[in-house]
CSV table of C-alpha atoms and ligand atoms in Angstrom, one decimal:
chain,number,residue,atom,x,y,z
A,14,MET,CA,-108.4,13.6,14.7
A,15,ALA,CA,-109.8,12.9,11.2
A,16,GLN,CA,-108.6,9.6,9.7
A,17,ALA,CA,-106.0,10.0,6.9
A,18,SER,CA,-107.6,9.4,3.5
A,19,ILE,CA,-106.1,6.9,1.1
A,20,TYR,CA,-104.8,9.9,-0.9
A,21,ASP,CA,-103.1,11.3,2.3
A,22,ARG,CA,-101.5,7.9,2.8
A,23,ILE,CA,-100.3,8.0,-0.8
A,24,LEU,CA,-98.7,11.4,-0.3
A,25,ASP,CA,-96.8,10.1,2.8
A,26,PRO,CA,-93.2,9.6,1.8
A,27,ALA,CA,-93.3,6.2,3.5
A,28,SER,CA,-95.6,5.0,0.7
A,29,ARG,CA,-93.1,5.9,-2.1
A,30,VAL,CA,-91.5,2.5,-2.1
A,31,ASN,CA,-94.7,0.8,-3.1
A,32,PRO,CA,-97.8,2.9,-3.6
A,33,PHE,CA,-99.5,0.4,-5.8
A,34,PRO,CA,-101.6,-1.4,-3.2
A,35,LEU,CA,-102.9,2.1,-2.1
A,36,TYR,CA,-103.7,2.9,-5.8
A,37,ALA,CA,-105.8,-0.3,-5.9
A,38,GLU,CA,-107.7,0.8,-2.8
A,39,LEU,CA,-108.2,4.2,-4.3
A,40,ARG,CA,-109.7,2.7,-7.5
A,41,ARG,CA,-112.5,1.1,-5.6
A,42,THR,CA,-114.0,4.6,-5.6
A,43,PRO,CA,-112.6,6.0,-8.9
A,44,VAL,CA,-113.6,9.6,-8.1
A,45,THR,CA,-113.0,10.6,-4.4
A,46,ARG,CA,-113.4,14.0,-2.8
A,47,GLU,CA,-110.8,15.1,-0.3
A,48,ASP,CA,-111.6,17.3,2.7
A,49,ASP,CA,-110.1,20.3,1.0
A,50,GLY,CA,-112.4,19.9,-2.0
A,51,THR,CA,-109.8,18.3,-4.3
A,52,TYR,CA,-111.1,15.4,-6.5
A,53,VAL,CA,-108.8,12.4,-6.9
A,54,VAL,CA,-109.4,10.3,-10.0
A,55,SER,CA,-107.9,6.8,-10.3
A,56,SER,CA,-109.7,4.6,-12.9
A,57,TYR,CA,-108.3,4.4,-16.5
A,58,ARG,CA,-111.6,5.3,-18.1
A,59,ALA,CA,-112.3,8.4,-15.9
A,60,ILE,CA,-108.7,9.7,-16.3
A,61,VAL,CA,-108.7,9.4,-20.0
A,62,ALA,CA,-112.2,11.0,-20.2
A,63,LEU,CA,-111.0,14.0,-18.2
A,64,LEU,CA,-107.7,14.4,-20.0
A,65,HIS,CA,-109.7,14.7,-23.2
A,66,ASP,CA,-112.4,17.0,-21.8
A,67,PRO,CA,-112.2,20.7,-22.9
A,68,ARG,CA,-113.9,21.6,-19.6
A,69,VAL,CA,-110.8,20.5,-17.8
A,70,SER,CA,-108.1,23.2,-17.7
A,71,SER,CA,-104.3,23.1,-17.2
A,72,ASP,CA,-104.1,26.9,-16.7
A,73,LEU,CA,-102.6,27.7,-13.4
A,74,ARG,CA,-103.9,31.3,-13.5
A,75,ILE,CA,-107.5,30.1,-13.0
A,76,ARG,CA,-106.7,28.3,-9.7
A,77,ALA,CA,-109.0,29.7,-7.0
A,78,GLU,CA,-105.9,30.3,-4.7
A,79,LEU,CA,-104.6,32.8,-7.2
A,80,ALA,CA,-108.0,34.6,-7.4
A,81,GLY,CA,-107.8,34.8,-11.2
A,82,THR,CA,-104.7,36.9,-11.4
A,83,PRO,CA,-101.4,35.8,-12.9
A,84,PRO,CA,-98.8,34.7,-10.4
A,85,ALA,CA,-97.0,37.8,-9.0
A,86,SER,CA,-93.6,38.1,-7.6
A,87,GLU,CA,-93.1,39.3,-4.1
A,88,ASP,CA,-92.7,43.0,-5.2
A,89,GLY,CA,-96.1,42.8,-7.0
A,90,ALA,CA,-94.8,42.7,-10.5
A,91,PRO,CA,-96.4,40.3,-12.9
A,92,GLY,CA,-94.7,36.9,-12.8
A,93,PRO,CA,-93.1,35.3,-15.8
A,94,PRO,CA,-95.4,33.9,-18.5
A,95,LEU,CA,-96.5,30.3,-18.1
A,96,PRO,CA,-95.1,27.5,-20.2
A,97,PHE,CA,-97.5,25.7,-22.5
A,98,ILE,CA,-97.9,22.8,-20.2
A,99,ASN,CA,-99.8,25.2,-17.9
A,100,GLN,CA,-101.9,26.8,-20.7
A,101,ASP,CA,-105.1,25.7,-22.5
A,102,PRO,CA,-105.9,25.8,-26.2
A,103,PRO,CA,-105.7,27.9,-28.3
A,104,ASP,CA,-102.5,29.4,-26.8
A,105,HIS,CA,-101.2,26.0,-25.8
A,106,ASP,CA,-101.7,24.6,-29.3
A,107,ARG,CA,-100.0,27.5,-31.0
A,108,LEU,CA,-96.9,27.4,-28.7
A,109,ARG,CA,-96.7,23.6,-28.7
A,110,SER,CA,-96.8,23.4,-32.5
A,111,LEU,CA,-94.1,26.1,-32.8
A,112,ALA,CA,-91.9,24.1,-30.4
A,113,MET,CA,-92.7,20.8,-32.2
A,114,ARG,CA,-91.4,22.2,-35.5
A,115,GLN,CA,-87.9,22.1,-33.9
A,116,PHE,CA,-88.4,18.7,-32.3
A,117,GLY,CA,-89.4,16.3,-34.9
A,118,PRO,CA,-91.3,15.4,-38.1
A,119,PRO,CA,-92.2,16.8,-40.5
A,120,HIS,CA,-90.0,19.9,-40.0
A,121,THR,CA,-87.0,18.4,-38.3
A,122,PRO,CA,-87.5,14.7,-39.0
A,123,ARG,CA,-84.1,13.4,-37.8
A,124,ARG,CA,-83.6,15.6,-34.8
A,125,ILE,CA,-84.5,12.9,-32.2
A,126,ASP,CA,-83.8,9.6,-33.9
A,127,GLY,CA,-80.6,11.1,-35.2
A,128,MET,CA,-79.4,11.4,-31.6
A,129,ARG,CA,-79.3,7.6,-31.2
A,130,PRO,CA,-75.6,7.2,-32.2
A,131,TRP,CA,-74.6,10.1,-30.0
A,132,LEU,CA,-76.6,8.7,-27.1
A,133,THR,CA,-74.9,5.4,-27.6
A,134,GLU,CA,-71.5,7.1,-27.4
A,135,VAL,CA,-72.5,9.0,-24.2
A,136,SER,CA,-73.7,5.7,-22.7
A,137,THR,CA,-70.5,3.9,-23.7
A,138,GLU,CA,-68.4,6.6,-22.1
A,139,LEU,CA,-70.5,6.6,-18.9
A,140,ILE,CA,-70.2,2.8,-18.6
A,141,ASP,CA,-66.5,2.8,-19.5
A,142,ASN,CA,-66.0,5.0,-16.4
A,143,LEU,CA,-67.2,2.0,-14.4
A,144,ALA,CA,-64.5,-0.3,-15.5
A,145,GLY,CA,-62.1,-1.3,-12.7
A,146,LYS,CA,-64.8,-0.7,-10.1
A,147,ASN,CA,-67.4,-3.1,-8.7
A,148,ARG,CA,-70.2,-0.9,-7.6
A,149,VAL,CA,-72.3,1.7,-9.4
A,150,ASP,CA,-75.0,4.1,-8.3
A,151,ILE,CA,-77.1,3.8,-11.4
A,152,VAL,CA,-78.8,7.2,-10.7
A,153,GLU,CA,-75.7,9.3,-10.1
A,154,ASP,CA,-73.3,7.6,-12.6
A,155,PHE,CA,-75.6,6.9,-15.4
A,156,ALA,CA,-79.4,7.6,-15.4
A,157,TYR,CA,-78.9,11.3,-14.5
A,158,PRO,CA,-76.0,12.4,-16.7
A,159,LEU,CA,-77.4,10.8,-19.9
A,160,PRO,CA,-80.8,12.6,-20.3
A,161,VAL,CA,-79.5,15.8,-18.8
A,162,THR,CA,-76.6,15.9,-21.2
A,163,ALA,CA,-79.0,15.2,-24.0
A,164,ILE,CA,-81.5,17.9,-23.2
A,165,CYS,CA,-78.7,20.4,-22.8
A,166,LYS,CA,-77.3,19.4,-26.2
A,167,LEU,CA,-80.7,19.8,-27.7
A,168,LEU,CA,-81.2,23.3,-26.3
A,169,GLY,CA,-77.7,24.4,-26.9
A,170,VAL,CA,-76.8,24.8,-23.3
A,171,PRO,CA,-73.0,24.7,-22.8
A,172,ILE,CA,-72.0,21.6,-20.9
A,173,GLU,CA,-70.1,23.5,-18.3
A,174,ASP,CA,-73.3,25.4,-17.3
A,175,GLN,CA,-75.2,22.2,-16.7
A,176,PRO,CA,-74.7,22.0,-12.9
A,177,ARG,CA,-76.4,25.4,-12.5
A,178,PHE,CA,-79.3,24.1,-14.5
A,179,SER,CA,-79.7,21.0,-12.6
A,180,LYS,CA,-80.1,23.0,-9.4
A,181,TRP,CA,-82.8,25.2,-10.9
A,182,ALA,CA,-84.6,22.2,-12.5
A,183,ASP,CA,-84.5,20.3,-9.1
A,184,ALA,CA,-86.0,23.3,-7.3
A,185,ILE,CA,-88.8,23.7,-9.9
A,186,ILE,CA,-89.6,20.0,-9.7
A,187,GLN,CA,-89.8,20.2,-5.9
A,188,ALA,CA,-92.4,22.9,-6.3
A,189,ILE,CA,-94.7,20.4,-8.1
A,190,ASP,CA,-94.7,18.2,-5.0
A,191,PRO,CA,-98.0,19.0,-3.2
A,192,THR,CA,-96.5,18.0,0.2
A,193,THR,CA,-94.0,20.9,0.2
A,194,GLY,CA,-96.3,23.7,1.0
A,195,THR,CA,-99.6,25.4,-0.1
A,196,PHE,CA,-100.1,26.0,-3.8
A,197,ASP,CA,-99.5,29.7,-3.4
A,198,GLU,CA,-96.2,29.1,-1.5
A,199,ARG,CA,-95.0,26.6,-4.0
A,200,MET,CA,-95.9,28.9,-6.9
A,201,ARG,CA,-93.9,31.8,-5.4
A,202,ARG,CA,-90.9,29.5,-4.8
A,203,ARG,CA,-91.1,28.3,-8.4
A,204,GLU,CA,-91.3,31.8,-9.7
A,205,ARG,CA,-88.1,32.9,-7.9
A,206,VAL,CA,-86.2,30.0,-9.5
A,207,THR,CA,-87.9,30.5,-12.8
A,208,THR,CA,-86.8,34.1,-12.9
A,209,GLU,CA,-83.1,33.1,-12.4
A,210,LEU,CA,-83.4,30.3,-15.0
A,211,ARG,CA,-85.0,32.5,-17.6
A,212,THR,CA,-82.4,35.3,-17.0
A,213,TYR,CA,-79.8,32.7,-17.9
A,214,LEU,CA,-81.7,31.5,-20.9
A,215,ASN,CA,-82.2,35.0,-22.1
A,216,GLY,CA,-78.5,35.5,-22.2
A,217,LEU,CA,-78.2,32.3,-24.1
A,218,ALA,CA,-80.9,33.4,-26.6
A,219,ASP,CA,-79.1,36.7,-27.1
A,220,ALA,CA,-75.9,34.8,-27.9
A,221,ARG,CA,-77.7,32.5,-30.3
A,222,ALA,CA,-79.5,35.4,-32.0
A,223,GLY,CA,-76.0,36.7,-33.0
A,224,ARG,CA,-74.5,33.3,-33.8
A,225,PRO,CA,-77.2,30.7,-34.5
A,226,GLY,CA,-76.3,27.0,-34.0
A,227,ASP,CA,-78.0,23.7,-34.7
A,228,ASP,CA,-79.9,23.8,-31.5
A,229,LEU,CA,-83.5,24.3,-30.5
A,230,ILE,CA,-83.2,27.8,-29.2
A,231,SER,CA,-81.6,28.9,-32.5
A,232,GLY,CA,-84.3,27.2,-34.4
A,233,LEU,CA,-87.1,28.9,-32.4
A,234,LEU,CA,-85.4,32.3,-32.9
A,235,GLN,CA,-85.2,31.8,-36.6
A,236,ASP,CA,-88.7,30.4,-37.2
A,237,THR,CA,-90.8,33.3,-38.5
A,238,VAL,CA,-93.3,31.3,-40.4
A,239,PRO,CA,-96.8,31.9,-39.0
A,240,PRO,CA,-98.0,31.3,-36.3
A,241,GLY,CA,-94.4,32.2,-35.5
A,242,PRO,CA,-92.3,33.8,-34.5
A,243,MET,CA,-92.5,33.0,-30.8
A,244,SER,CA,-92.2,36.0,-28.6
A,245,ARG,CA,-89.0,36.1,-26.5
A,246,ASP,CA,-91.0,35.6,-23.3
A,247,ASP,CA,-92.7,32.5,-24.7
A,248,LEU,CA,-89.4,31.2,-26.1
A,249,LEU,CA,-87.9,31.4,-22.6
A,250,ALA,CA,-90.9,29.7,-21.0
A,251,THR,CA,-90.7,26.9,-23.6
A,252,ALA,CA,-86.9,26.4,-23.2
A,253,ASP,CA,-87.4,26.4,-19.4
A,254,LEU,CA,-90.2,23.8,-19.7
A,255,LEU,CA,-88.2,21.5,-21.9
A,256,LEU,CA,-85.2,21.7,-19.7
A,257,VAL,CA,-87.2,20.8,-16.5
A,258,ALA,CA,-89.4,18.2,-18.2
A,259,GLY,CA,-86.3,16.6,-19.8
A,260,HIS,CA,-84.5,16.3,-16.4
A,261,GLU,CA,-86.1,14.1,-13.8
A,262,THR,CA,-88.6,12.1,-15.8
A,263,THR,CA,-86.2,10.1,-18.0
A,264,VAL,CA,-83.8,9.7,-15.1
A,265,ASN,CA,-86.5,7.9,-13.3
A,266,LEU,CA,-87.5,5.8,-16.3
A,267,ILE,CA,-83.9,4.5,-16.7
A,268,THR,CA,-83.5,3.9,-13.0
A,269,ASN,CA,-86.9,2.2,-12.6
A,270,GLY,CA,-86.0,0.2,-15.7
A,271,MET,CA,-82.8,-1.1,-14.2
A,272,LEU,CA,-84.4,-1.8,-10.9
A,273,THR,CA,-87.2,-3.8,-12.7
A,274,LEU,CA,-84.7,-5.7,-14.8
A,275,LEU,CA,-82.7,-6.7,-11.7
A,276,ARG,CA,-86.0,-7.9,-10.1
A,277,HIS,CA,-86.8,-9.9,-13.3
A,278,PRO,CA,-83.4,-11.5,-14.2
A,279,ASP,CA,-85.2,-13.7,-16.9
A,280,VAL,CA,-86.2,-10.5,-18.7
A,281,LEU,CA,-82.7,-9.0,-18.3
A,282,GLU,CA,-81.2,-12.2,-19.8
A,283,ARG,CA,-83.7,-12.2,-22.7
A,284,LEU,CA,-82.9,-8.5,-23.4
A,285,ASN,CA,-79.3,-9.6,-24.1
A,286,ARG,CA,-80.4,-12.2,-26.5
A,287,GLU,CA,-83.3,-10.3,-28.2
A,288,PRO,CA,-82.5,-6.7,-28.8
A,289,GLY,CA,-86.0,-6.1,-30.2
A,290,LEU,CA,-87.5,-6.8,-26.8
A,291,ILE,CA,-86.5,-3.3,-25.7
A,292,ILE,CA,-89.3,-1.6,-27.6
A,293,GLY,CA,-92.1,-3.3,-25.7
A,294,LEU,CA,-90.1,-3.4,-22.5
A,295,VAL,CA,-89.9,0.4,-22.4
A,296,GLU,CA,-93.6,0.8,-23.0
A,297,GLU,CA,-94.3,-1.8,-20.2
A,298,LEU,CA,-92.0,0.2,-17.9
A,299,LEU,CA,-94.0,3.3,-18.6
A,300,ARG,CA,-97.2,1.4,-17.5
A,301,TYR,CA,-95.8,-0.6,-14.7
A,302,GLU,CA,-93.3,1.8,-13.0
A,303,PRO,CA,-94.2,5.2,-14.5
A,304,PRO,CA,-92.0,8.2,-13.6
A,305,VAL,CA,-95.0,10.5,-13.5
A,306,GLN,CA,-97.4,9.0,-11.0
A,307,MET,CA,-100.1,11.7,-11.0
A,308,LEU,CA,-101.1,15.0,-12.6
A,309,PRO,CA,-102.1,17.4,-9.8
A,310,ASN,CA,-102.5,20.4,-12.1
A,311,ARG,CA,-106.0,20.3,-13.5
A,312,THR,CA,-109.1,22.5,-12.7
A,313,THR,CA,-112.7,22.0,-13.8
A,314,LEU,CA,-114.2,24.9,-15.9
A,315,ALA,CA,-117.8,23.5,-15.4
A,316,ASP,CA,-119.7,20.9,-13.4
A,317,ILE,CA,-118.6,17.5,-14.7
A,318,ASP,CA,-120.5,14.3,-14.2
A,319,ILE,CA,-118.3,11.3,-14.1
A,320,ASP,CA,-118.7,7.8,-12.6
A,321,GLY,CA,-121.8,8.8,-10.7
A,322,THR,CA,-120.1,11.9,-9.1
A,323,THR,CA,-120.6,15.5,-10.1
A,324,ILE,CA,-117.3,17.4,-9.8
A,325,PRO,CA,-118.3,21.0,-9.3
A,326,GLU,CA,-116.9,23.8,-11.5
A,327,GLY,CA,-113.6,25.3,-10.1
A,328,SER,CA,-112.5,22.0,-8.4
A,329,GLN,CA,-108.9,20.9,-8.3
A,330,LEU,CA,-108.2,17.5,-9.8
A,331,VAL,CA,-105.5,15.0,-9.2
A,332,LEU,CA,-105.4,12.4,-12.0
A,333,VAL,CA,-103.5,9.4,-10.7
A,334,LEU,CA,-102.0,8.1,-14.0
A,335,ALA,CA,-100.1,5.3,-12.3
A,336,ALA,CA,-103.4,3.9,-10.8
A,337,GLY,CA,-105.1,4.1,-14.2
A,338,SER,CA,-102.2,2.2,-15.9
A,339,ARG,CA,-102.7,-0.7,-13.4
A,340,ASP,CA,-106.5,-0.7,-13.7
A,341,PRO,CA,-107.6,-4.3,-14.0
A,342,SER,CA,-110.7,-3.2,-16.0
A,343,ARG,CA,-108.3,-2.0,-18.7
A,344,PHE,CA,-105.2,-4.2,-18.5
A,345,ARG,CA,-105.1,-8.0,-18.0
A,346,ASP,CA,-103.1,-9.0,-15.0
A,347,PRO,CA,-102.0,-5.4,-14.4
A,348,ASP,CA,-99.6,-6.0,-11.6
A,349,ARG,CA,-97.5,-8.3,-13.7
A,350,PHE,CA,-94.4,-6.9,-15.5
A,351,ASP,CA,-94.9,-8.2,-19.1
A,352,PRO,CA,-92.6,-6.8,-21.8
A,353,ASP,CA,-94.5,-8.8,-24.4
A,354,ARG,CA,-97.8,-7.1,-23.5
A,355,ALA,CA,-99.5,-6.3,-26.8
A,356,ASP,CA,-102.4,-4.1,-25.7
A,357,ASN,CA,-100.5,-1.4,-23.8
A,358,GLN,CA,-102.0,2.0,-24.2
A,359,HIS,CA,-100.6,3.1,-20.8
A,360,LEU,CA,-100.9,6.6,-19.3
A,361,GLY,CA,-97.2,7.0,-18.7
A,362,TYR,CA,-97.0,10.0,-21.1
A,363,GLY,CA,-100.5,11.3,-20.3
A,364,SER,CA,-103.1,11.6,-23.0
A,365,GLY,CA,-105.0,14.3,-24.9
A,366,VAL,CA,-103.6,17.7,-25.9
A,367,HIS,CA,-100.9,17.7,-23.3
A,368,TYR,CA,-99.6,14.2,-24.2
A,369,CYS,CA,-95.8,14.2,-23.5
A,370,PHE,CA,-94.0,16.4,-26.0
A,371,GLY,CA,-90.7,14.6,-25.3
A,372,ALA,CA,-92.0,11.1,-25.6
A,373,ALA,CA,-89.9,10.3,-28.6
A,374,LEU,CA,-86.7,11.5,-27.0
A,375,ALA,CA,-87.4,9.7,-23.7
A,376,ARG,CA,-88.1,6.5,-25.7
A,377,VAL,CA,-84.8,6.7,-27.7
A,378,GLU,CA,-82.8,7.5,-24.5
A,379,THR,CA,-84.2,4.5,-22.6
A,380,GLN,CA,-84.0,2.2,-25.6
A,381,VAL,CA,-80.3,3.0,-25.8
A,382,ALA,CA,-79.5,3.1,-22.1
A,383,LEU,CA,-81.0,-0.1,-20.7
A,384,PRO,CA,-79.6,-2.6,-23.3
A,385,GLU,CA,-76.2,-1.1,-22.8
A,386,LEU,CA,-76.3,-1.5,-19.0
A,387,ALA,CA,-77.7,-5.0,-19.4
A,388,ARG,CA,-75.0,-6.0,-21.8
A,389,ARG,CA,-72.0,-4.5,-20.2
A,390,LEU,CA,-72.4,-5.0,-16.5
A,391,VAL,CA,-71.5,-8.6,-15.7
A,392,ASN,CA,-73.5,-10.3,-13.0
A,393,PRO,CA,-75.2,-7.2,-11.7
A,394,ARG,CA,-76.8,-7.4,-8.2
A,395,LEU,CA,-79.0,-5.0,-6.2
A,396,LEU,CA,-77.4,-3.9,-3.0
A,397,ALA,CA,-80.7,-3.0,-1.4
A,398,ASP,CA,-84.2,-3.9,-2.4
A,399,PRO,CA,-86.2,-1.7,-2.2
A,400,PRO,CA,-83.7,1.2,-2.7
A,401,PRO,CA,-84.3,4.5,-0.9
A,402,TYR,CA,-86.8,6.7,-2.8
A,403,ARG,CA,-87.1,10.5,-3.3
A,404,PRO,CA,-90.1,11.8,-1.4
A,405,ASN,CA,-91.9,13.4,-4.4
A,406,PRO,CA,-95.2,11.6,-4.9
A,407,VAL,CA,-95.7,13.2,-8.4
A,408,LEU,CA,-92.3,12.2,-9.9
A,409,ARG,CA,-91.5,8.9,-8.3
A,410,GLY,CA,-88.0,7.3,-8.4
A,411,PRO,CA,-85.2,6.0,-6.4
A,412,ARG,CA,-82.8,8.5,-4.8
A,413,LEU,CA,-80.0,6.1,-5.5
A,414,LEU,CA,-79.7,2.6,-6.9
A,415,LEU,CA,-76.6,0.8,-5.9
A,416,VAL,CA,-75.6,-2.2,-8.0
A,417,ASP,CA,-72.6,-4.5,-7.6
A,418,TYR,CA,-71.1,-6.2,-10.6
A,419,ASP,CA,-68.1,-8.4,-11.3
A,420,THR,CA,-66.7,-6.6,-14.3
A,421,VAL,CA,-67.5,-4.4,-17.3
A,422,VAL,CA,-67.7,-5.9,-20.8
A,423,PRO,CA,-65.5,-3.8,-23.2
A,424,ALA,CA,-67.4,-1.4,-25.4
A,425,GLU,CA,-66.1,-2.8,-28.6
A,426,ALA,CA,-68.3,-5.8,-28.2
A,427,GLN,CA,-71.3,-3.5,-28.5
A,428,LEU,CA,-74.5,-4.4,-30.5
A,429,VAL,CA,-75.5,-0.9,-31.5
A,430,PRO,CA,-72.9,0.7,-33.8
A,431,ALA,CA,-71.6,4.0,-32.5
A,432,ALA,CA,-71.5,7.1,-34.8
A,433,PRO,CA,-68.4,8.0,-36.7
A,434,GLY,CA,-66.2,10.4,-34.7
A,435,ARG,CA,-65.6,10.4,-31.0
A,436,HIS,CA,-67.6,12.0,-28.3
A,437,THR,CA,-65.2,14.3,-26.6
A,438,GLY,CA,-67.5,16.3,-24.3
A,439,ARG,CA,-67.1,15.9,-20.6
A,440,ILE,CA,-70.1,14.4,-19.0
A,441,PRO,CA,-70.6,16.1,-15.6
A,442,LYS,CA,-72.0,14.3,-12.6
A,443,THR,CA,-73.9,16.8,-10.6
A,444,ARG,CA,-76.8,15.4,-8.7
A,445,HIS,CA,-77.4,16.5,-5.2
B,523,HEM,C1,-89.8,9.0,-19.4
B,523,HEM,C2,-89.7,10.3,-19.5
B,523,HEM,C3,-91.0,11.1,-19.6
B,523,HEM,C4,-92.2,10.9,-19.0
B,523,HEM,C5,-92.7,9.7,-18.2
B,523,HEM,C6,-93.0,12.1,-19.3
B,523,HEM,C7,-94.3,12.2,-18.9
B,523,HEM,C8,-95.1,13.3,-19.3
B,523,HEM,C9,-96.5,13.4,-19.0
B,523,HEM,C10,-97.3,12.4,-18.1
B,523,HEM,C11,-97.0,14.6,-19.5
B,523,HEM,C12,-98.4,15.1,-19.5
B,523,HEM,C13,-98.5,16.3,-18.6
B,523,HEM,C14,-99.9,16.9,-18.5
B,523,HEM,O1,-100.8,16.4,-19.1
B,523,HEM,O2,-100.1,17.9,-17.8
B,523,HEM,C15,-95.9,15.2,-20.2
B,523,HEM,C16,-95.9,16.4,-20.8
B,523,HEM,C17,-94.8,17.0,-21.3
B,523,HEM,N1,-93.5,16.5,-21.5
B,523,HEM,FE1,-92.9,14.7,-20.8
B,523,HEM,N2,-92.2,13.0,-20.0
B,523,HEM,C18,-91.0,12.4,-20.2
B,523,HEM,C19,-89.9,13.0,-20.8
B,523,HEM,C20,-89.9,14.2,-21.4
B,523,HEM,C21,-88.8,14.8,-22.1
B,523,HEM,C22,-87.4,14.2,-22.3
B,523,HEM,C23,-89.2,16.1,-22.4
B,523,HEM,C24,-88.5,17.2,-23.1
B,523,HEM,C25,-87.6,17.0,-24.0
B,523,HEM,C26,-90.6,16.2,-22.1
B,523,HEM,C27,-91.4,17.3,-22.3
B,523,HEM,C28,-92.7,17.4,-22.0
B,523,HEM,C29,-93.5,18.6,-22.3
B,523,HEM,C30,-93.0,19.9,-22.9
B,523,HEM,C31,-94.8,18.4,-21.9
B,523,HEM,C32,-96.0,19.3,-22.0
B,523,HEM,C33,-96.8,19.0,-23.2
B,523,HEM,C34,-98.0,19.9,-23.4
B,523,HEM,O3,-98.4,20.5,-22.5
B,523,HEM,O4,-98.5,19.9,-24.5
B,523,HEM,N3,-91.0,15.1,-21.5
B,523,HEM,N4,-94.7,14.4,-20.0
């Protein structure tokens, strides 16, 4: 039997707890070819070069397995259009810029930063719920409901529909995991769920077309300035993308953040004294414990020479961002968690034209969440270290993170002022 490659060993769920020594092994040959012809890239320099190379495509329709045809559903009908994360310029750029108008400066400058007080209120409420208990699952009770409630609010999804969404988002995220079937099988699974999700979103868009609100779907529907308006199909693909991308990623960043703080009590203690520390701390988390470990979705459009290897046209690439962000030829002492690190151009949000669209939101969410947890949970202790991990090698994070604490500091003592008015929405807990 052929020996398992380093990449095979990384994909093994048993490696999820600590894949970093394997990434270091992988980096010794920054571009490696797997038996199936996939090229795995692990050095910072090579990953950045490929992320900025127009000969590298994110378009799933050109994958050899799909023989150049759009994904089709089982009855042979054309599949739903791809979201812009799976498209190349110029279509990617047009759709992304239309979506960006709704998401931040210069068109909607306060949309994200303006959510800070609301996020603080939601965090307060979630932590208030822990009073009178001594144990919390950070994932279920906090890290999951916060970003999911936020992305639903942004998109205008009624809070009571959120459990259905979470089920769809989880299924779509599972389809990204290369260990859960062949590419073709995974695409078909994803399409089935996508169809359900987009049918729901279509109903929501119909409702918003009649009665627009202050949400992103309403904004997209009303934006007719060229290159708008976005077609209904593209709008549904965009809403679906934001919803899925806004789910698991930030959950993992907050959870990884709490885990890292509990492993570095000196930093946790400093955070309580120095509120400004959170800015660098979140960036360092994105480098040191990134939620997105690798991008398995690129294809070469031409032969590409990199690090002494020629990657042939039509090859699948796996860009191991987490290995690049710990590359010692780019970062000093890369295996050390250092929230004061000044030179920190990590790959946590990717790079190039597909650089994370939701980075600003994820930053604000985590910058609000971690200091609140650090401040209000008295004497927090990890129940198990390491905690159990989800098997997904692309989106890595603990399945649950049990923490014991003595008591909960009352909210009134908070450092960040809450917004006027009270948050009255129920915050559902629906993770499976
Ligand atoms: C800590 C949380 C997050 C992390 C670590 C993260 C990471 C990433 C990464 C690595 C990419 C690059 C994908 C690629 O090059 O193929 C990406 C793209 C993207 N992210 Fe995030 N993300 C996070 C949160 C969010 C949130 C909250 C949203 C939505 C509100 C979001 C929306 C997107 C979208 C739409 C793209 C595609 C951008 C494009 O193709 O132009 N992300 N993200």
